[in-house]
């Protein structure tokens, strides 16, 4: 650590906590030079959440990237000698939680955590003798879980980050942004010119981003932790309390740091039924609680260290410990702990805190390049995942490919640019963060939908859809119909083809989704695609630009449509897109909704030369997918344009009128049926809907929701970015080699040439269940000869083919059709068989006619 602040650095990392230090360390590891890390607090005890956290690390998550990042972190910090691998046990005090713990085992098997186990109550208390065996039904044991010594880990990072210099007691006062790029970091001790900057300030993330005029949705909240006096039941355990922070500058009261530095000698534990967790601190025990009403902190009010307190620690509020204030919990934290850990009843507390940490609106981290060139985000990350995300971000910054040693990772769910435009409004993201806090230990149902902040973004068809009884699901703020109650009469018509579903898999599903699927195969349906994105690419160099960005050959004629991929430098799939040439210098690129506009549109915006205009149209067009064997007949009634296969072939486009509505019509289909996508300016949306509905009444045209879309696209084997394909797979692994033209020059080509030469080790493949009609859930392990070889990427029932479908990536030697596999889901082991794709209409006779 140096005293004099430099005036220039290649990279400045703001924040010297778990994440900032991890980024600096990993930048050093991948070959970066000239890194400067600054923090407003002293080093290593900065006063941020990293030094008041108890350091507990439970690695298992339904999210693959979270689990992978956690496991990497535990291995890194274990090798560094700052991690106590005492194991972790999650307890069940209800049957629902016991079912949930079985899911934990399945996620661990899917994502590679070693030796996950379910324990009986007796086995739990062998590990955790303080637990009242009568209060529990069992537990989930992950032997590599444990606890990180926060201060020791920060000291290790600082010592091992060869390319970085660290500076404490430096307050960042502004970020210099000019021409859309970061150029300098201003501090109270001078200005540091830089090429790039990383925001790793977590609790202060919103404030730091505001300096660059970015509204990042980072919501600070408080949660409680206490450390008991020495317990007789733990007598004999070593304790160094009083000497742990000797020689260190500690802001405010040092009690918290003294106890947090004291390691556990028993497994760390969680009682998620009561939103609690615990671990030993030598001969004391620490008790953590999310079991209280959300205590949100104004993101603008996050302050600084004082002589009396640390900036991210608020005073302990006894009422939230002794009273039941959590809206979903009947017991107070103290009552629940007294019952579970009787030894803690009526003891004194040696240290207490309301510690602050952060949530995003969806509860996931916010990492990656921001809208400001050279400015990177590393926010909303806990100790558990800090090492992994530091590695991912460093690789991304230096090599253009987010990855861990195990391979590339999918960043779609954690990308800082995934958030919709409204997400940066402070009241919105603070409230959303409060909801995520409330749910942090809750069992969240499949396809759960929020009750608040609804109706933010609606298509022009919204009122018609409501009249038809649409059940709306929200994504990216958009209200999208999942099914329509007006189609309930179809359930009886197709009853013989719709198997019953029950259990966890059936929650928030409707038989109407299946009926809409089957009706579309027989007749014609209208699907609202307004939440999907169009990106307009214009200019004299538009064609050359798209050729560089797309994996396929984009040298197409006006009116042609081409399916392609956007790849990163490592050949990972950033997006699959449809490219439409509308004129000599004008193209329309279509992609999905949700986080696509920010991530995919942003990728194109960031790479466009000055001679090319890129306009991301989010909600500018109202779009209808008109699909089914009667779609041509219906659409022909509404337009003078010849819609025959000869005049308007598959994968072509025309600018036509549908009634009075000007439309860009694409002859494409995401459901494997004859049909068109009809893209119209939003102000014409209501008329477009009405025109098609009225023209198709005698054809029994119906609205169709997202549930039917998912089951239909899986029957056809069409990919969905973020589910089947993402940045941790390349086109050859994903079965999309047909969308790669190596005779062209594009981003990621070198990596794909190398991958093709080496051969594909893993491939995506469909499997179907042998003797069951149950719908599987994603993230569940797929076994070959008893060993986990993959996991379910996506699954649904194929109502046309009459079989339950799942897609998975398997080692190539197991992807031959007819191979026997098994899938574990909800504790049941299903026999299944690898199949050739597509499962439906392999000759494309339904589409091309």
Short mmCIF file of N, CA, C and O in Angstrom, two decimals, residues 132 181 410:
data_model
loop_
_atom_site.label_atom_id
_atom_site.label_comp_id
_atom_site.label_asym_id
_atom_site.label_seq_id
_atom_site.Cartn_x
_atom_site.Cartn_y
_atom_site.Cartn_z
N UNK A 132 -31.89 -28.30 18.58
CA UNK A 132 -32.94 -29.10 19.20
C UNK A 132 -33.52 -30.05 18.15
O UNK A 132 -34.22 -29.63 17.24
N UNK A 181 -17.50 8.32 -22.46
CA UNK A 181 -16.43 7.48 -21.92
C UNK A 181 -15.93 8.05 -20.61
O UNK A 181 -15.92 9.27 -20.40
N UNK A 410 -22.53 -17.85 -18.44
CA UNK A 410 -23.66 -17.07 -18.95
C UNK A 410 -23.88 -15.87 -18.04
O UNK A 410 -24.17 -16.02 -16.86
#
